[in-house]
């Protein structure tokens, strides 16, 4: 449409111009020596215009002819570039699809077509070589990319991956550090350098990288603070092992500023402050840490601070420590242990009872065993001792009251605490040690002494008493015990003296026999078997 409008405008302009020229009046006289030309003025003007147009057309034609070789070369180059880019695109598709043969074929084609743009083809060549397992070609291609500023960063990443694949962590760290310096805002470069420093235990270098990452927005918030606190704590323990107590105390206190509830830092700082004679400051550190996250190592460190005090004073201080977070199970367990230490076993039993339903640990069962032993005896406490022995160990690091991390242990702790705010990952298998309320009530019921047990124990007690008495006073027995024969004789004499003795004599033997039932069998037989001859003689003489 636009071309039609332009064509119409041109035709209109030419027509208008021709009309105006025809209407021009006058003649033009031209002299060439003796020759004189007379012509209308409009014809002269048109002739001159035509000559100008011819000259312009000839000039353009000559210019085009002169530039034709360059244009042909440019056109050929453009066609090659299009083919090269097409091959490059298809090669990258082959790499993504995992077709090593097709990727290498397109990489070679792209290299031929894009000789002047080698930076584009080197990446494809290196990736295709990696896919085909040609590590030498891949490394050479990545190294060649370092020569061009626009591909240097990609080359460094490729060489880093090659070094990691070959297990050369030192060279990999050098490439990653160079990439991080080149582009500190890149996430993979930061993560690579940070991880490699952690792996070799360079806590200080890892902390420096972490600080730079915070400046460029890779890290921030509570996770960054926890990571830095864990790194500072690892540095503090290393300084303490090297005999640099002041450095260790400074780094531990700095770690507590980042994470006040981090138990390893609190324990180390409190211990060093206590060794320096600042027990009050050490106790304050432990109180603040316990209020955030109770831990057995904190309680043990507090007990060590007051080891020279009396039992009552130490128990009072540990109870005060637990009261910083009384709702925690660890606090309730610590208070119960101190009640046992003060011989308040009934209170300890009552405090430990609800803990038994919340997945108790070996320490909980041991504390209950102590309380039950003092309340009901060893037999009643044996069931709790057995449960304490069968309970799994507490998986929390430092559950025994101290921290002894290896380099690998510190690496795991730094990652776990930084990422999740915990000192150890959850166990793979959950071990349930909880008791139901009914089980707790049955196990805590006081032992009952049955009547059968009393009857079984009574004869043994009587025999023991008789044996003891016979051993102490062997000659006093005949004097103290009444003679059953004499008693029977007196009954018989009384019966013979009664007025009805002649007819009732046989009947008197019956009560005598019933009276003799309270004695032993031998005595009864002797009383009934004595002859009454002497008794009858005495009765006759009396008459």
XYZ file of C-alpha atoms in Angstrom:
543
model
C 0.000 0.000 0.000
C 2.782 2.412 0.882
C 4.613 1.594 -2.339
C 1.524 2.370 -4.376
C 1.114 5.701 -2.646
C 4.791 6.534 -3.268
C 4.503 5.541 -6.943
C 1.432 7.686 -7.426
C 3.175 10.617 -5.725
C 6.193 10.263 -8.013
C 4.052 10.095 -11.150
C 2.100 13.104 -9.965
C 5.305 15.051 -9.320
C 6.757 14.196 -12.744
C 3.546 15.143 -14.517
C 3.324 18.380 -12.609
C 6.947 19.161 -13.403
C 6.539 18.403 -17.119
C 3.438 20.589 -17.296
C 5.248 23.472 -15.657
C 8.251 23.102 -17.993
C 6.077 23.107 -21.111
C 4.426 26.276 -20.008
C 7.787 28.000 -19.615
C 8.151 30.665 -22.333
C 11.323 31.793 -23.959
C 14.267 30.346 -25.800
C 17.705 29.371 -24.831
C 20.595 30.236 -27.152
C 23.794 28.251 -26.859
C 27.022 29.108 -28.688
C 29.682 26.549 -29.427
C 32.222 28.634 -31.355
C 30.581 29.627 -34.556
C 27.700 27.261 -34.004
C 24.559 28.670 -32.505
C 21.813 26.484 -31.012
C 18.363 27.859 -30.384
C 15.992 25.754 -28.309
C 12.986 26.292 -26.118
C 13.890 26.767 -22.507
C 11.739 23.849 -21.254
C 13.493 21.444 -23.606
C 16.877 22.527 -22.353
C 15.824 22.045 -18.762
C 14.509 18.555 -19.444
C 17.681 17.626 -21.285
C 19.852 18.744 -18.425
C 17.675 16.822 -15.926
C 17.966 13.673 -17.986
C 21.738 14.008 -18.146
C 21.923 14.403 -14.384
C 19.833 11.303 -13.880
C 22.062 9.292 -16.167
C 25.155 10.459 -14.366
C 23.688 9.477 -10.987
C 22.617 6.070 -12.282
C 26.020 5.435 -13.763
C 27.694 6.394 -10.501
C 25.494 4.047 -8.503
C 26.115 1.232 -10.932
C 29.862 1.646 -10.744
C 29.710 1.797 -6.921
C 27.699 -1.422 -6.809
C 30.114 -3.167 -9.150
C 33.059 -2.126 -7.017
C 31.407 -3.356 -3.784
C 30.144 -6.579 -5.232
C 33.077 -8.801 -3.996
C 32.638 -7.638 -0.421
C 28.899 -8.124 -0.592
C 29.323 -11.639 -1.934
C 31.822 -12.430 0.826
C 29.510 -11.020 3.455
C 26.616 -13.000 2.105
C 28.699 -16.178 2.163
C 29.807 -15.454 5.718
C 26.245 -14.881 6.809
C 25.184 -18.186 5.325
C 28.006 -19.967 7.139
C 27.086 -18.276 10.407
C 23.497 -19.337 10.029
C 24.619 -22.904 9.415
C 27.016 -22.725 12.357
C 24.368 -21.430 14.736
C 21.994 -24.119 13.537
C 24.631 -26.776 14.167
C 25.369 -25.245 17.578
C 21.704 -25.343 18.531
C 21.292 -28.929 17.421
C 24.493 -29.879 19.230
C 23.226 -28.432 22.477
C 19.986 -30.336 21.966
C 22.008 -33.517 21.485
C 23.933 -32.832 24.695
C 20.683 -32.332 26.565
C 19.369 -35.579 25.061
C 22.548 -37.453 25.983
C 23.459 -38.324 22.360
C 27.244 -38.070 22.420
C 27.767 -39.025 18.741
C 25.315 -36.485 17.395
C 26.650 -33.833 19.786
C 30.231 -34.322 18.611
C 29.196 -34.275 14.923
C 27.355 -30.976 15.330
C 30.208 -29.581 17.424
C 32.665 -30.209 14.572
C 30.269 -28.687 12.071
C 29.760 -25.634 14.268
C 33.517 -25.252 14.675
C 34.018 -25.238 10.887
C 31.227 -22.779 10.236
C 31.990 -20.462 13.174
C 35.756 -20.149 13.004
C 35.623 -16.499 13.950
C 33.412 -17.214 16.981
C 35.317 -20.015 18.662
C 34.012 -19.050 22.095
C 30.567 -20.297 21.140
C 31.751 -23.650 19.868
C 34.260 -24.447 22.642
C 31.528 -24.878 25.202
C 29.669 -27.288 22.904
C 32.893 -29.115 22.091
C 33.746 -29.497 25.765
C 30.272 -30.684 26.720
C 30.163 -33.140 23.838
C 33.581 -34.477 24.845
C 32.416 -34.859 28.435
C 29.384 -36.733 27.248
C 31.553 -39.038 25.163
C 34.034 -39.584 28.001
C 36.872 -37.700 26.324
C 38.143 -35.886 29.407
C 41.303 -34.613 27.722
C 39.429 -32.820 24.937
C 36.917 -31.453 27.433
C 39.653 -30.052 29.673
C 41.455 -28.500 26.700
C 38.261 -26.848 25.518
C 37.490 -25.446 28.972
C 41.053 -24.203 29.342
C 40.822 -22.471 25.935
C 37.705 -20.679 27.141
C 39.777 -18.919 29.826
C 41.495 -16.870 27.121
C 38.344 -14.910 26.273
C 36.822 -12.687 28.984
C 33.299 -13.496 27.835
C 33.838 -17.255 28.298
C 36.296 -17.244 31.211
C 33.639 -17.844 33.864
C 32.131 -20.768 31.935
C 35.601 -22.240 31.506
C 36.267 -21.995 35.224
C 33.041 -23.797 36.034
C 33.884 -26.550 33.567
C 37.398 -26.972 34.953
C 35.988 -27.013 38.515
C 33.602 -29.821 37.613
C 36.415 -31.704 35.875
C 38.648 -31.423 38.943
C 35.860 -32.553 41.285
C 35.185 -35.524 39.026
C 38.845 -36.491 39.159
C 38.974 -36.049 42.942
C 41.462 -33.178 42.861
C 39.784 -31.018 45.515
C 42.710 -28.634 45.848
C 42.628 -27.671 42.156
C 38.829 -27.550 42.285
C 39.030 -25.089 45.180
C 41.398 -22.862 43.207
C 39.023 -22.746 40.221
C 36.037 -22.072 42.491
C 37.841 -19.272 44.341
C 38.833 -17.669 41.035
C 35.238 -17.905 39.816
C 33.981 -16.399 43.087
C 36.399 -13.479 42.739
C 35.306 -12.996 39.132
C 31.578 -13.091 39.946
C 30.925 -13.050 43.705
C 27.200 -12.872 43.123
C 27.069 -16.404 41.674
C 25.504 -18.993 43.975
C 27.410 -22.074 42.770
C 30.767 -20.376 43.183
C 29.994 -19.418 46.800
C 28.593 -22.844 47.683
C 31.574 -24.586 46.116
C 34.169 -22.529 47.947
C 32.300 -22.728 51.264
C 31.856 -26.502 51.031
C 35.481 -27.123 50.088
C 36.706 -25.034 53.031
C 34.442 -26.987 55.361
C 35.671 -30.291 53.986
C 39.267 -29.494 54.799
C 38.439 -28.052 58.219
C 39.421 -24.466 57.391
C 36.867 -22.869 59.714
C 38.352 -19.365 59.422
C 38.354 -19.388 55.601
C 34.810 -20.730 55.579
C 33.720 -17.910 57.867
C 35.359 -15.291 55.588
C 33.497 -16.672 52.579
C 30.277 -16.722 54.621
C 30.676 -13.037 55.473
C 31.242 -12.155 51.804
C 28.194 -14.215 50.856
C 26.101 -12.195 53.284
C 27.308 -9.013 51.632
C 26.176 -10.283 48.213
C 22.850 -11.622 49.416
C 23.589 -15.365 49.299
C 23.125 -15.780 53.061
C 21.106 -13.950 55.666
C 18.814 -14.226 58.649
C 19.042 -16.808 61.413
C 20.657 -19.589 59.307
C 23.634 -17.355 58.525
C 23.998 -16.441 62.216
C 23.861 -20.088 63.251
C 26.478 -21.064 60.671
C 28.804 -18.310 61.799
C 28.263 -19.233 65.458
C 29.091 -22.880 64.762
C 32.218 -21.887 62.792
C 33.366 -19.581 65.603
C 32.808 -22.351 68.142
C 34.873 -24.794 66.099
C 37.619 -22.179 65.892
C 37.392 -21.652 69.671
C 37.790 -25.353 70.453
C 40.760 -25.476 68.111
C 42.321 -22.460 69.830
C 41.786 -24.093 73.234
C 43.456 -27.275 72.026
C 46.379 -25.153 70.870
C 46.754 -23.523 74.279
C 45.320 -20.143 73.241
C 42.785 -19.725 76.045
C 42.204 -15.998 75.492
C 41.509 -16.463 71.793
C 39.214 -19.393 72.530
C 37.264 -17.402 75.131
C 36.882 -14.426 72.783
C 35.664 -16.565 69.881
C 33.277 -18.554 72.107
C 31.733 -15.359 73.479
C 31.406 -13.985 69.945
C 29.646 -17.187 68.921
C 27.171 -16.752 71.783
C 26.297 -13.300 70.441
C 25.248 -14.943 67.181
C 23.468 -17.912 68.824
C 23.017 -17.540 72.625
C 21.534 -21.028 73.022
C 24.348 -22.955 71.304
C 25.399 -25.417 74.004
C 29.000 -26.163 72.803
C 29.826 -22.446 72.771
C 28.170 -21.841 76.160
C 29.969 -24.771 77.800
C 33.385 -23.704 76.473
C 32.900 -20.025 77.334
C 31.660 -20.834 80.847
C 34.496 -23.247 81.497
C 37.119 -20.730 80.362
C 35.511 -17.937 82.365
C 35.437 -20.201 85.421
C 39.102 -21.090 84.955
C 39.850 -17.364 84.836
C 38.124 -16.886 88.213
C 34.927 -15.292 86.875
C 32.399 -17.807 88.163
C 29.484 -15.375 88.239
C 29.920 -14.543 84.556
C 30.255 -18.223 83.737
C 27.037 -19.023 85.608
C 25.232 -16.211 83.791
C 26.321 -17.628 80.426
C 24.964 -21.045 81.379
C 21.687 -19.582 82.668
C 21.093 -17.720 79.402
C 21.918 -20.770 77.305
C 19.651 -23.023 79.384
C 16.749 -20.581 79.070
C 16.925 -21.010 75.265
C 17.902 -24.676 74.842
C 18.454 -26.911 77.913
C 21.256 -29.424 77.475
C 22.887 -31.990 79.835
C 26.356 -30.548 79.184
C 25.234 -27.166 80.506
C 24.077 -28.760 83.768
C 27.345 -30.663 84.137
C 29.374 -27.506 83.559
C 27.322 -25.697 86.196
C 27.906 -28.556 88.621
C 31.642 -28.334 87.943
C 31.583 -24.624 88.692
C 30.126 -25.379 92.159
C 31.973 -28.620 92.837
C 33.677 -27.103 95.889
C 30.351 -26.126 97.467
C 28.267 -28.287 99.768
C 25.819 -30.776 98.350
C 22.894 -28.631 99.419
C 24.365 -25.495 97.868
C 25.191 -27.261 94.579
C 21.728 -28.796 94.356
C 20.170 -25.412 95.006
C 22.188 -23.815 92.199
C 21.329 -26.553 89.716
C 17.656 -26.252 90.624
C 17.876 -22.527 89.948
C 19.451 -23.306 86.575
C 16.550 -25.608 85.689
C 14.017 -22.964 86.679
C 15.168 -20.804 83.765
C 12.977 -23.034 81.580
C 10.861 -25.152 83.921
C 8.502 -26.451 81.222
C 11.279 -28.413 79.493
C 11.607 -32.127 80.249
C 15.343 -31.679 80.728
C 14.648 -29.108 83.438
C 12.189 -31.393 85.229
C 14.690 -34.244 85.114
C 17.448 -32.037 86.511
C 15.214 -30.861 89.379
C 14.279 -34.474 90.163
C 17.940 -35.464 90.293
C 18.620 -32.667 92.762
C 15.645 -33.769 94.890
C 17.178 -37.217 95.023
C 20.467 -35.656 96.040
C 18.675 -33.872 98.909
C 16.957 -37.155 99.915
C 13.537 -35.818 98.944
C 12.758 -39.031 97.104
C 8.984 -38.770 97.291
C 9.065 -35.413 95.486
C 11.497 -36.816 92.915
C 9.184 -39.786 92.290
C 6.207 -37.498 91.786
C 8.150 -35.204 89.407
C 9.503 -38.052 87.318
C 6.164 -39.807 86.905
C 4.858 -37.647 83.979
C 8.231 -37.834 82.244
C 7.886 -41.599 81.909
C 5.069 -41.155 79.394
C 7.116 -38.872 77.099
C 9.760 -41.169 75.635
C 12.088 -41.176 78.673
C 15.813 -41.724 78.489
C 18.197 -43.823 80.542
C 18.772 -40.912 82.939
C 15.043 -40.719 83.667
C 14.854 -44.409 84.545
C 18.025 -44.154 86.644
C 16.636 -41.220 88.618
C 13.403 -43.128 89.229
C 15.374 -46.194 90.332
C 17.215 -44.064 92.889
C 13.980 -42.642 94.265
C 12.227 -46.041 94.452
C 15.249 -47.714 96.096
C 15.162 -45.269 98.965
C 11.371 -45.450 99.258
C 10.672 -49.187 98.845
C 13.989 -51.014 98.670
C 16.228 -52.644 96.095
C 13.659 -55.182 94.922
C 11.199 -52.499 93.864
C 13.961 -50.469 92.179
C 15.296 -53.374 90.116
C 12.638 -52.940 87.404
C 13.705 -49.330 86.846
C 17.375 -50.289 86.810
C 16.634 -52.877 84.134
C 14.818 -50.298 82.027
C 17.703 -47.853 82.407
C 20.146 -50.504 81.223
C 17.939 -51.428 78.247
C 17.266 -47.840 77.140
C 19.222 -46.540 74.117
C 21.825 -43.859 74.585
C 20.749 -40.272 74.136
C 21.539 -39.382 70.480
C 22.146 -35.705 71.275
C 25.868 -34.811 71.114
C 27.300 -33.983 74.531
C 24.667 -35.995 76.404
C 27.429 -37.326 78.662
C 28.206 -33.782 79.753
C 31.017 -32.779 77.394
C 31.781 -32.288 73.687
C 34.556 -34.160 71.879
C 33.977 -33.517 68.179
C 36.277 -34.748 65.451
C 36.831 -32.724 62.277
C 34.104 -34.705 60.533
C 31.888 -34.203 63.581
C 32.344 -30.442 63.432
C 31.526 -30.439 59.705
C 28.274 -32.303 60.343
C 27.438 -30.104 63.324
C 28.030 -26.865 61.365
C 25.819 -28.015 58.504
C 23.063 -29.416 60.723
C 22.953 -26.494 63.140
C 23.203 -23.924 60.363
C 20.488 -25.456 58.195
C 18.043 -26.744 60.814
C 19.031 -25.252 64.180
C 19.648 -28.672 65.767
C 22.819 -30.424 66.829
C 22.126 -33.786 65.188
C 19.743 -35.133 62.550
C 16.753 -37.149 63.720
C 17.392 -40.896 64.069
C 16.519 -43.128 61.135
C 14.475 -45.391 63.384
C 12.304 -44.168 66.239
C 12.841 -46.073 69.474
C 9.821 -45.800 71.720
C 10.512 -46.061 75.443
C 7.360 -44.333 76.665
C 5.082 -45.978 79.190
C 1.343 -45.635 79.399
C -0.255 -44.066 82.448
C -1.497 -47.452 83.617
C 1.968 -48.991 83.267
C 3.483 -46.174 85.292
C 0.907 -46.605 88.051
C 1.449 -50.339 88.229
C 5.231 -50.043 88.297
C 5.166 -47.270 90.907
C 2.750 -49.070 93.235
C 4.430 -49.830 96.623
C 5.173 -53.542 97.255
C 2.401 -55.422 99.164
C 3.253 -58.002 101.904
C 0.707 -60.849 101.610
C -0.605 -63.073 104.479
C 0.978 -66.100 102.843
C 4.333 -64.418 103.009
C 3.761 -63.618 106.692
C 2.814 -67.241 107.458
C 5.806 -68.505 105.530
C 8.120 -66.216 107.406
C 6.589 -66.790 110.924
C 7.805 -70.390 111.550
C 11.274 -69.479 110.474
C 11.242 -66.523 112.852
C 10.003 -68.688 115.754
C 12.631 -71.337 115.102
C 15.328 -68.685 114.962
C 14.096 -67.241 118.263
C 14.054 -70.634 119.979
C 17.502 -71.476 118.709
C 18.812 -68.159 119.920
C 17.165 -68.596 123.357
C 18.471 -72.141 123.768
C 21.973 -70.980 122.919
C 21.903 -68.147 125.439
C 20.121 -69.813 128.480
C 20.231 -73.608 128.121
C 19.716 -74.375 131.883
C 16.842 -71.967 132.568
C 14.294 -73.833 130.470
C 13.260 -76.503 133.125
C 12.782 -73.787 135.731
C 10.679 -71.431 133.678
C 8.355 -73.840 131.883
C 5.543 -75.515 133.964
C 5.504 -79.303 134.187
C 2.366 -80.607 132.425
C 2.475 -83.827 134.505
C 2.301 -81.913 137.805
C -0.662 -79.914 136.512
C -2.534 -83.062 135.634
C -1.707 -84.597 139.027
C -3.187 -81.623 140.816
C -6.396 -81.934 138.844
C -6.669 -85.586 139.733
C -6.086 -84.890 143.427
C -8.809 -82.302 143.499
C -11.200 -84.685 141.854
C -10.470 -87.450 144.404
C -11.166 -85.126 147.302
C -14.622 -84.111 146.060
C -17.714 -85.764 147.585
C -18.706 -87.379 144.260
C -15.303 -88.729 143.538
C -16.363 -92.355 143.737
C -18.804 -92.122 140.874
C -17.256 -89.272 138.833
C -13.676 -90.408 138.716
C -13.848 -91.586 135.116
C -15.406 -88.259 134.068
C -12.543 -86.255 135.517
C -10.195 -87.796 133.068
C -12.084 -86.176 130.170
C -11.492 -82.548 131.139
C -7.972 -83.425 132.036
C -7.508 -84.739 128.562
C -9.037 -81.602 127.028
C -6.761 -79.472 129.119
C -3.824 -81.420 127.901
C -4.587 -80.549 124.251
C -2.704 -77.293 124.629
C 0.515 -79.180 125.272
C 2.468 -81.349 122.946
C 1.409 -84.932 122.153
C 4.000 -86.562 124.414
C 2.885 -84.610 127.461
C -0.794 -85.500 126.876
C -0.015 -89.183 126.684
C 1.985 -89.107 129.918
C -0.846 -87.309 131.817
C -3.495 -89.788 130.743
C -1.356 -92.882 131.280
C -0.266 -92.380 134.963
C -1.757 -95.063 137.373
C -4.047 -93.604 140.161
C -3.025 -96.165 142.842
C -1.344 -93.711 145.129
C -4.263 -91.365 144.828
C -6.777 -94.044 145.974
C -4.623 -94.987 148.974
C -4.508 -91.412 150.089
C -8.305 -91.155 149.752
C -8.870 -94.209 151.938
C -6.581 -92.934 154.662
C -8.458 -89.672 154.693
C -11.780 -91.479 155.136
